[in-house]
């Protein structure tokens, strides 16, 4: 066939998965999607009060140097980092060194860099401060304290022998909440057991766990669908949404947050359920209550489990009830997944045209 597919999972998980197939429970240990960090920037070094002294030169004048500035803490987006797992709970910036006699200035503290994955949102007291979505983007999280002044600094014509020197300023202290939102182009949205993980397995080489019980998937997985012209589309398998998810029922709000990030949505319906169209209404309801118009993003409706009896008659009923395109597939047999992959590409091209080239390029670097 014309299409090849391959996978992308968070870095650490993929490395482990090569050796043995990890269970979902173990996988979740490697994927951390939020962290609270305390940042304390370095304090400035103190200035020094001293006087030049040399044999036969009694009044050498003030020569106390300034202290060095404290090291700042910068949070930097890095596309090679895939989860917040390696972010420590506390960071302390390097302090500036004290000044010395003979006009020696203290050394500035080195800047501390905290590397986080693309798509990290930084919040402070519930308020979003910034959103790091480009590789290399930096956020000055805590600035180091200024170094103190040595007595040489206070030398004036009026005061030829100042004794004053000042201590360095304290570094800034902040408590930040880091949140990782999955940055995928498409999100698979559906009830538990609808077959989202099976579908991601069918269209990419990602290997999320599949089982016949609800809430098998507890953390989002990202699979990459590769096209012949080297375009890559990232598809996220998002844990199941249930009625009341917007009120934090089920796995609740934390996963609606990931959906918010996806440019287009693939609503996965279980055609073996008695009323798949009611599932669709519920999904729209939950999404819209989380964020108005979220359910109106470019989308496709995927009627999954078409290999099961009765699915065909329900498909006709579903088509008569919705105006949007419905793609019937079977994740288990792989039936009609090509149509889905091609439609995914159409949605992606539409997104590039609509959102302008700048955002498109950053998405492509994924
Ligand atoms: N017959 C049939 N069974 C399917 C199909 N797709 C998925 N299943 C089965 O449905 C069950 C649930 O599949 P999953 O892929 O784990 O479903 P999910 O939507 O990821 O579920 P959660 O992770 O719990 O939200 C598994 O037993 C699959 O084998 C399909 O196309 N046909
Ligand atoms: Mg799943």
XYZ file of C-alpha atoms in Angstrom, residues 170-362:
193
model
C 17.894 37.621 47.796
C 17.107 35.566 44.690
C 13.489 35.406 43.557
C 11.495 32.509 44.960
C 8.552 31.017 43.073
C 6.256 28.041 43.258
C 5.217 27.012 39.752
C 2.942 24.331 38.443
C 4.123 22.681 35.214
C 1.556 20.902 33.120
C 2.214 18.914 29.989
C -0.481 19.004 27.384
C -0.154 16.416 24.680
C 0.787 18.130 21.475
C -0.671 15.958 18.797
C -2.413 17.019 15.634
C -5.303 14.630 16.057
C -6.890 13.256 19.194
C -8.845 10.010 19.425
C -11.849 10.867 21.565
C -14.332 8.260 22.697
C -15.957 6.320 25.490
C -13.897 3.694 27.335
C -13.673 0.472 25.330
C -14.588 2.175 22.033
C -11.353 0.863 20.536
C -9.198 4.015 20.501
C -6.009 2.231 21.488
C -6.694 -0.574 18.994
C -7.169 2.054 16.296
C -3.897 3.771 17.124
C -2.185 0.391 16.888
C -3.817 -0.147 13.492
C -2.751 3.160 11.932
C 0.677 3.619 13.572
C 3.300 1.419 15.195
C 2.530 2.794 18.665
C 1.660 -0.019 21.019
C -0.738 1.218 23.681
C -2.228 -1.530 25.827
C -5.572 -2.920 24.639
C -7.976 -4.843 26.854
C -11.670 -5.600 27.070
C -12.271 -3.512 30.163
C -12.850 0.238 30.496
C -10.028 2.632 31.392
C -7.270 0.442 30.041
C -5.506 3.585 28.866
C -4.586 5.812 31.773
C -2.153 8.193 30.103
C -2.142 9.605 26.593
C 0.037 7.918 23.982
C 1.161 9.537 20.779
C 1.599 7.618 17.556
C 3.024 9.084 14.375
C 1.454 8.344 11.017
C 4.093 8.730 8.289
C 3.132 9.578 4.718
C 5.147 8.889 1.606
C 6.058 12.573 1.166
C 7.617 12.510 4.669
C 4.774 14.392 6.288
C 4.145 13.154 9.806
C 0.873 13.469 11.636
C 0.821 12.867 15.372
C -2.252 11.111 16.725
C -2.926 10.916 20.448
C -4.780 8.077 22.128
C -6.568 9.799 24.968
C -8.074 7.889 27.913
C -11.810 7.278 27.749
C -14.268 10.084 28.458
C -17.514 9.295 30.294
C -20.661 11.263 31.101
C -19.776 13.884 33.713
C -16.090 14.032 32.726
C -16.336 17.846 32.713
C -17.282 17.576 36.405
C -14.149 15.508 36.899
C -15.893 12.125 36.825
C -13.958 9.142 35.528
C -10.474 10.244 34.585
C -12.113 13.609 34.116
C -10.634 16.998 33.560
C -7.010 16.001 33.275
C -7.721 14.360 29.929
C -10.059 16.963 28.546
C -6.993 19.164 28.910
C -5.135 17.006 26.365
C -8.023 17.176 23.919
C -7.908 20.964 24.099
C -4.471 20.810 22.493
C -5.408 18.677 19.493
C -6.009 20.509 16.227
C -8.610 18.076 15.036
C -10.612 15.366 16.672
C -11.432 11.820 15.699
C -14.581 10.755 17.537
C -14.409 6.983 17.930
C -17.793 5.289 18.327
C -18.348 1.702 19.362
C -20.791 0.317 16.762
C -21.500 -2.728 18.927
C -23.154 -0.519 21.558
C -26.965 -0.196 21.280
C -26.929 3.542 20.425
C -23.605 4.852 19.098
C -25.210 8.227 18.201
C -25.991 8.822 21.891
C -22.268 8.311 22.593
C -21.492 11.038 20.073
C -23.961 13.445 21.682
C -22.487 12.745 25.108
C -18.957 13.332 23.879
C -19.969 16.668 22.325
C -21.738 17.610 25.537
C -18.712 16.850 27.715
C -16.276 18.672 25.429
C -18.469 21.758 25.142
C -18.938 21.965 28.883
C -15.201 21.877 29.335
C -14.545 24.535 26.702
C -17.258 26.093 24.528
C -16.982 25.050 20.861
C -14.308 22.444 21.558
C -16.497 19.841 19.854
C -16.671 22.029 16.737
C -12.996 21.566 15.857
C -12.343 19.961 12.455
C -13.239 16.360 12.958
C -14.216 12.974 11.637
C -16.565 10.434 13.107
C -15.104 6.958 13.160
C -17.520 4.071 13.377
C -15.356 1.337 14.871
C -15.953 -2.407 15.306
C -17.635 -2.707 11.886
C -16.697 -6.396 11.815
C -19.350 -7.148 14.443
C -22.938 -8.134 13.531
C -25.582 -5.360 13.403
C -22.908 -2.708 12.907
C -23.899 -2.139 9.260
C -27.532 -1.332 10.026
C -26.467 1.002 12.830
C -24.069 2.729 10.443
C -26.970 3.674 8.155
C -28.902 5.021 11.134
C -25.855 6.993 12.295
C -25.290 8.460 8.820
C -28.887 9.647 8.656
C -28.513 11.392 12.018
C -25.249 13.292 11.485
C -24.161 15.651 8.747
C -20.419 15.108 9.166
C -18.387 12.454 7.430
C -18.575 9.014 9.007
C -15.725 6.579 8.351
C -16.551 2.939 9.080
C -13.493 0.930 10.192
C -12.504 -2.127 12.112
C -9.422 -1.666 14.234
C -9.072 -5.404 14.746
C -9.237 -6.531 11.110
C -7.742 -3.320 9.706
C -10.709 -2.949 7.356
C -10.942 0.548 5.762
C -8.158 2.082 7.883
C -6.681 3.486 4.635
C -9.688 5.790 4.246
C -9.103 6.997 7.791
C -5.388 7.631 7.163
C -6.166 9.563 3.978
C -8.859 11.606 5.669
C -6.419 12.344 8.470
C -4.094 13.810 5.854
C -6.913 15.943 4.423
C -7.630 17.313 7.902
C -3.929 17.974 8.416
C -3.573 19.819 5.102
C -6.665 21.852 5.940
C -5.143 22.726 9.299
C -1.885 23.896 7.678
C -3.797 26.080 5.239
C -6.050 27.503 7.955
C -3.616 28.150 10.774
C -0.901 29.751 8.664
C 2.530 28.421 7.931
C 4.281 29.390 11.179
C 2.293 27.116 13.442
C 2.295 24.430 10.814
C 6.087 24.379 10.727
C 6.364 23.986 14.461
